[in-house]
Amino acid sequence: MVVIGGGQAGLAAGYHLRRAGVDFVVLDSQQAPGGAWPHMWESLRLFSPAAYSSLPGRLMPPQGGRTYPGTEHVVAYLTDYERRYDLRVVRPVHVTGVHRDGGRLRVASDTGTWSARFVISATGTWWRPFLPAVPGSETFTGRQLHTVDHRRPEDFTGEQVVVVGGGNSGAQIAADLAGHADLTWVTRRPPRFLADDIDGRALFDAASARRRALDHGDTDTGGVASLGDIVATPAVREARDAGLLKAQPMFTRLDADGPVWADGTIVRADAVIWCTGFRPALSHLSPLGLRDRNGHIPTDGTRALAEPRLHLLGYGDWTGPASATLIGVGRPARDAAREIARQLS
Ligand SMILES: Cc1cc2nc3c(=O)[nH]c(=O)nc-3n(C[C@H](O)[C@H](O)[C@H](O)COP(=O)(O)OP(=O)(O)OC[C@H]3O[C@@H](n4cnc5c(N)ncnc54)[C@H](O)[C@@H]3O)c2cc1C
């Protein structure tokens, strides 16, 4: 049994596979533990308190005086988690392809090949940043970056920066830059801030309520999307209350100097940061030919409909409600491990 990806989703899978008595190995392409977290920007804070950002079996301890832990705390927690439960993560191993091989699946990588009866793919999304096609973007002479490229606001001191995106990343990066750069924040629709007292806990509750409704055949509650888009973390709240987070509508094209709006307005920009999301990192599964037109792999729970030996974990709600969060991935990981253990016995 092979788990591909040693971020939080792969670790949650390992925890439940161990409990279910299944022999497994986790293959991870990073040099060190933590999945995507060591790559995120320095000031990022979780959108839930530590205890509400925990993987199965072990509460995340609080981080000093902080309600919302930083990424270094998450990395330390994940590092401890995989050691504590002896999760057999092999690094660095980059899986290049999963192939059908008689009754088994062959997992090919840059360091060797594994033969598996079941595979859990938990490779996340951070590795496939999405940038929308905007007319003229090839003519823009400034820098074009994505969420994954942002590290610290000092990199933009004194520059004119356009941040595109009305989700959490866009709002947090805009807030991060607000005191350092001449900021223009652009969103496709007016930003929807969650009430100040709502954080990831409420989002998780909403996702759980949606799961219960769908499980019972009741009306779809809309889940997280019904609440709003942006968690008012302390930094976002501060920037918003200081009047620094005023969003402009989306521009229609870029020219050499910067974005251009339909009414002819032009904003000169040194850099455009696209906070426009991610796609699931699934290229290693291409040999199985499972993707639909949206680039997703249709699943029943976590199991791929057209390849029952493959489970997908953590990419988004399509692999289980809130499964792309620390606290939400535990349940689909448990279900996948139980199903695999049942099949193996
Ligand atoms: C900016 C941002 C803020 C977020 N904030 C929160 C938050 O506050 N709370 C919360 O719960 N969630 C948050 N999330 C969502 C989620 O928790 C993270 O995205 C998390 O990193 C997802 O974990 P994962 O294990 O699914 O993927 P990843 O962390 O990306 O781990 C996947 C692992 O698979 C490896 N891998 C990829 N491809 C291969 C391959 N072909 N072969 C071998 N290994 C491979 C990668 O190297 C990586 O180590 C946030 C996400 C983002 C982007």
JSON list of N, CA, C and O in Angstrom, two decimals, residues 219-246:
[
{"chain": "A", "resi": 219, "resn": "THR", "atom": "N", "xyz": [-31.71, 19.13, 1.89]},
{"chain": "A", "resi": 219, "resn": "THR", "atom": "CA", "xyz": [-31.30, 20.23, 1.01]},
{"chain": "A", "resi": 219, "resn": "THR", "atom": "C", "xyz": [-29.86, 20.62, 1.29]},
{"chain": "A", "resi": 219, "resn": "THR", "atom": "O", "xyz": [-29.44, 20.69, 2.46]},
{"chain": "A", "resi": 220, "resn": "ASP", "atom": "N", "xyz": [-29.12, 20.91, 0.23]},
{"chain": "A", "resi": 220, "resn": "ASP", "atom": "CA", "xyz": [-27.73, 21.34, 0.36]},
{"chain": "A", "resi": 220, "resn": "ASP", "atom": "C", "xyz": [-27.70, 22.69, 1.10]},
{"chain": "A", "resi": 220, "resn": "ASP", "atom": "O", "xyz": [-28.34, 23.65, 0.67]},
{"chain": "A", "resi": 221, "resn": "THR", "atom": "N", "xyz": [-26.98, 22.74, 2.23]},
{"chain": "A", "resi": 221, "resn": "THR", "atom": "CA", "xyz": [-26.93, 23.97, 3.03]},
{"chain": "A", "resi": 221, "resn": "THR", "atom": "C", "xyz": [-26.01, 25.02, 2.41]},
{"chain": "A", "resi": 221, "resn": "THR", "atom": "O", "xyz": [-25.96, 26.16, 2.87]},
{"chain": "A", "resi": 222, "resn": "GLY", "atom": "N", "xyz": [-25.24, 24.63, 1.41]},
{"chain": "A", "resi": 222, "resn": "GLY", "atom": "CA", "xyz": [-24.30, 25.57, 0.81]},
{"chain": "A", "resi": 222, "resn": "GLY", "atom": "C", "xyz": [-22.95, 25.55, 1.50]},
{"chain": "A", "resi": 222, "resn": "GLY", "atom": "O", "xyz": [-21.97, 26.07, 0.99]},
{"chain": "A", "resi": 223, "resn": "GLY", "atom": "N", "xyz": [-22.90, 24.94, 2.68]},
{"chain": "A", "resi": 223, "resn": "GLY", "atom": "CA", "xyz": [-21.63, 24.78, 3.39]},
{"chain": "A", "resi": 223, "resn": "GLY", "atom": "C", "xyz": [-20.92, 26.09, 3.62]},
{"chain": "A", "resi": 223, "resn": "GLY", "atom": "O", "xyz": [-21.53, 27.13, 3.90]},
{"chain": "A", "resi": 224, "resn": "VAL", "atom": "N", "xyz": [-19.60, 26.05, 3.48]},
{"chain": "A", "resi": 224, "resn": "VAL", "atom": "CA", "xyz": [-18.73, 27.18, 3.79]},
{"chain": "A", "resi": 224, "resn": "VAL", "atom": "C", "xyz": [-19.05, 28.40, 2.93]},
{"chain": "A", "resi": 224, "resn": "VAL", "atom": "O", "xyz": [-19.04, 29.54, 3.39]},
{"chain": "A", "resi": 225, "resn": "ALA", "atom": "N", "xyz": [-19.38, 28.16, 1.65]},
{"chain": "A", "resi": 225, "resn": "ALA", "atom": "CA", "xyz": [-19.59, 29.26, 0.72]},
{"chain": "A", "resi": 225, "resn": "ALA", "atom": "C", "xyz": [-20.74, 30.16, 1.15]},
{"chain": "A", "resi": 225, "resn": "ALA", "atom": "O", "xyz": [-20.76, 31.35, 0.82]},
{"chain": "A", "resi": 226, "resn": "SER", "atom": "N", "xyz": [-21.69, 29.61, 1.94]},
{"chain": "A", "resi": 226, "resn": "SER", "atom": "CA", "xyz": [-22.84, 30.42, 2.33]},
{"chain": "A", "resi": 226, "resn": "SER", "atom": "C", "xyz": [-22.45, 31.48, 3.37]},
{"chain": "A", "resi": 226, "resn": "SER", "atom": "O", "xyz": [-23.20, 32.41, 3.62]},
{"chain": "A", "resi": 227, "resn": "LEU", "atom": "N", "xyz": [-21.30, 31.35, 4.01]},
{"chain": "A", "resi": 227, "resn": "LEU", "atom": "CA", "xyz": [-20.92, 32.26, 5.10]},
{"chain": "A", "resi": 227, "resn": "LEU", "atom": "C", "xyz": [-20.17, 33.50, 4.62]},
{"chain": "A", "resi": 227, "resn": "LEU", "atom": "O", "xyz": [-20.20, 34.54, 5.27]},
{"chain": "A", "resi": 228, "resn": "GLY", "atom": "N", "xyz": [-19.45, 33.37, 3.53]},
{"chain": "A", "resi": 228, "resn": "GLY", "atom": "CA", "xyz": [-18.58, 34.46, 3.06]},
{"chain": "A", "resi": 228, "resn": "GLY", "atom": "C", "xyz": [-17.28, 33.85, 2.60]},
{"chain": "A", "resi": 228, "resn": "GLY", "atom": "O", "xyz": [-17.11, 32.64, 2.61]},
{"chain": "A", "resi": 229, "resn": "ASP", "atom": "N", "xyz": [-16.33, 34.72, 2.21]},
{"chain": "A", "resi": 229, "resn": "ASP", "atom": "CA", "xyz": [-15.10, 34.19, 1.64]},
{"chain": "A", "resi": 229, "resn": "ASP", "atom": "C", "xyz": [-13.88, 34.42, 2.52]},
{"chain": "A", "resi": 229, "resn": "ASP", "atom": "O", "xyz": [-12.94, 33.63, 2.51]},
{"chain": "A", "resi": 230, "resn": "ILE", "atom": "N", "xyz": [-13.85, 35.54, 3.25]},
{"chain": "A", "resi": 230, "resn": "ILE", "atom": "CA", "xyz": [-12.59, 35.97, 3.86]},
{"chain": "A", "resi": 230, "resn": "ILE", "atom": "C", "xyz": [-12.70, 35.95, 5.38]},
{"chain": "A", "resi": 230, "resn": "ILE", "atom": "O", "xyz": [-13.55, 36.63, 5.97]},
{"chain": "A", "resi": 231, "resn": "VAL", "atom": "N", "xyz": [-11.84, 35.14, 6.00]},
{"chain": "A", "resi": 231, "resn": "VAL", "atom": "CA", "xyz": [-11.79, 35.13, 7.46]},
{"chain": "A", "resi": 231, "resn": "VAL", "atom": "C", "xyz": [-11.08, 36.41, 7.91]},
{"chain": "A", "resi": 231, "resn": "VAL", "atom": "O", "xyz": [-9.98, 36.72, 7.43]},
{"chain": "A", "resi": 232, "resn": "ALA", "atom": "N", "xyz": [-11.71, 37.15, 8.83]},
{"chain": "A", "resi": 232, "resn": "ALA", "atom": "CA", "xyz": [-11.12, 38.42, 9.29]},
{"chain": "A", "resi": 232, "resn": "ALA", "atom": "C", "xyz": [-10.04, 38.12, 10.33]},
{"chain": "A", "resi": 232, "resn": "ALA", "atom": "O", "xyz": [-10.23, 38.32, 11.53]},
{"chain": "A", "resi": 233, "resn": "THR", "atom": "N", "xyz": [-8.90, 37.59, 9.86]},
{"chain": "A", "resi": 233, "resn": "THR", "atom": "CA", "xyz": [-7.78, 37.36, 10.78]},
{"chain": "A", "resi": 233, "resn": "THR", "atom": "C", "xyz": [-7.34, 38.72, 11.34]},
{"chain": "A", "resi": 233, "resn": "THR", "atom": "O", "xyz": [-7.65, 39.77, 10.76]},
{"chain": "A", "resi": 234, "resn": "PRO", "atom": "N", "xyz": [-6.60, 38.73, 12.45]},
{"chain": "A", "resi": 234, "resn": "PRO", "atom": "CA", "xyz": [-6.24, 40.02, 13.06]},
{"chain": "A", "resi": 234, "resn": "PRO", "atom": "C", "xyz": [-5.60, 40.99, 12.05]},
{"chain": "A", "resi": 234, "resn": "PRO", "atom": "O", "xyz": [-5.94, 42.17, 12.02]},
{"chain": "A", "resi": 235, "resn": "ALA", "atom": "N", "xyz": [-4.68, 40.49, 11.21]},
{"chain": "A", "resi": 235, "resn": "ALA", "atom": "CA", "xyz": [-4.00, 41.39, 10.26]},
{"chain": "A", "resi": 235, "resn": "ALA", "atom": "C", "xyz": [-4.97, 41.93, 9.21]},
{"chain": "A", "resi": 235, "resn": "ALA", "atom": "O", "xyz": [-4.92, 43.11, 8.84]},
{"chain": "A", "resi": 236, "resn": "VAL", "atom": "N", "xyz": [-5.87, 41.07, 8.74]},
{"chain": "A", "resi": 236, "resn": "VAL", "atom": "CA", "xyz": [-6.86, 41.51, 7.74]},
{"chain": "A", "resi": 236, "resn": "VAL", "atom": "C", "xyz": [-7.80, 42.54, 8.36]},
{"chain": "A", "resi": 236, "resn": "VAL", "atom": "O", "xyz": [-8.10, 43.58, 7.76]},
{"chain": "A", "resi": 237, "resn": "ARG", "atom": "N", "xyz": [-8.23, 42.27, 9.58]},
{"chain": "A", "resi": 237, "resn": "ARG", "atom": "CA", "xyz": [-9.16, 43.18, 10.27]},
{"chain": "A", "resi": 237, "resn": "ARG", "atom": "C", "xyz": [-8.52, 44.56, 10.45]},
{"chain": "A", "resi": 237, "resn": "ARG", "atom": "O", "xyz": [-9.13, 45.59, 10.19]},
{"chain": "A", "resi": 238, "resn": "GLU", "atom": "N", "xyz": [-7.25, 44.52, 10.89]},
{"chain": "A", "resi": 238, "resn": "GLU", "atom": "CA", "xyz": [-6.54, 45.77, 11.14]},
{"chain": "A", "resi": 238, "resn": "GLU", "atom": "C", "xyz": [-6.42, 46.60, 9.86]},
{"chain": "A", "resi": 238, "resn": "GLU", "atom": "O", "xyz": [-6.71, 47.80, 9.85]},
{"chain": "A", "resi": 239, "resn": "ALA", "atom": "N", "xyz": [-6.03, 45.94, 8.76]},
{"chain": "A", "resi": 239, "resn": "ALA", "atom": "CA", "xyz": [-5.87, 46.66, 7.49]},
{"chain": "A", "resi": 239, "resn": "ALA", "atom": "C", "xyz": [-7.23, 47.16, 6.98]},
{"chain": "A", "resi": 239, "resn": "ALA", "atom": "O", "xyz": [-7.36, 48.29, 6.51]},
{"chain": "A", "resi": 240, "resn": "ARG", "atom": "N", "xyz": [-8.24, 46.29, 7.12]},
{"chain": "A", "resi": 240, "resn": "ARG", "atom": "CA", "xyz": [-9.59, 46.70, 6.67]},
{"chain": "A", "resi": 240, "resn": "ARG", "atom": "C", "xyz": [-10.09, 47.89, 7.47]},
{"chain": "A", "resi": 240, "resn": "ARG", "atom": "O", "xyz": [-10.57, 48.87, 6.91]},
{"chain": "A", "resi": 241, "resn": "ASP", "atom": "N", "xyz": [-9.93, 47.84, 8.81]},
{"chain": "A", "resi": 241, "resn": "ASP", "atom": "CA", "xyz": [-10.44, 48.91, 9.66]},
{"chain": "A", "resi": 241, "resn": "ASP", "atom": "C", "xyz": [-9.66, 50.21, 9.45]},
{"chain": "A", "resi": 241, "resn": "ASP", "atom": "O", "xyz": [-10.19, 51.30, 9.71]},
{"chain": "A", "resi": 242, "resn": "ALA", "atom": "N", "xyz": [-8.40, 50.09, 9.00]},
{"chain": "A", "resi": 242, "resn": "ALA", "atom": "CA", "xyz": [-7.61, 51.30, 8.72]},
{"chain": "A", "resi": 242, "resn": "ALA", "atom": "C", "xyz": [-7.93, 51.83, 7.31]},
{"chain": "A", "resi": 242, "resn": "ALA", "atom": "O", "xyz": [-7.30, 52.80, 6.86]},
{"chain": "A", "resi": 243, "resn": "GLY", "atom": "N", "xyz": [-8.88, 51.20, 6.64]},
{"chain": "A", "resi": 243, "resn": "GLY", "atom": "CA", "xyz": [-9.29, 51.67, 5.31]},
{"chain": "A", "resi": 243, "resn": "GLY", "atom": "C", "xyz": [-8.29, 51.32, 4.21]},
{"chain": "A", "resi": 243, "resn": "GLY", "atom": "O", "xyz": [-8.32, 51.91, 3.12]},
{"chain": "A", "resi": 244, "resn": "LEU", "atom": "N", "xyz": [-7.42, 50.34, 4.48]},
{"chain": "A", "resi": 244, "resn": "LEU", "atom": "CA", "xyz": [-6.38, 50.00, 3.50]},
{"chain": "A", "resi": 244, "resn": "LEU", "atom": "C", "xyz": [-6.80, 48.88, 2.55]},
{"chain": "A", "resi": 244, "resn": "LEU", "atom": "O", "xyz": [-6.09, 48.56, 1.61]},
{"chain": "A", "resi": 245, "resn": "LEU", "atom": "N", "xyz": [-7.96, 48.27, 2.82]},
{"chain": "A", "resi": 245, "resn": "LEU", "atom": "CA", "xyz": [-8.40, 47.16, 1.96]},
{"chain": "A", "resi": 245, "resn": "LEU", "atom": "C", "xyz": [-9.64, 47.57, 1.17]},
{"chain": "A", "resi": 245, "resn": "LEU", "atom": "O", "xyz": [-10.73, 47.00, 1.36]},
{"chain": "A", "resi": 246, "resn": "LYS", "atom": "N", "xyz": [-9.49, 48.53, 0.28]},
{"chain": "A", "resi": 246, "resn": "LYS", "atom": "CA", "xyz": [-10.61, 48.95, -0.58]},
{"chain": "A", "resi": 246, "resn": "LYS", "atom": "C", "xyz": [-10.42, 48.25, -1.92]},
{"chain": "A", "resi": 246, "resn": "LYS", "atom": "O", "xyz": [-9.45, 48.52, -2.63]}
]
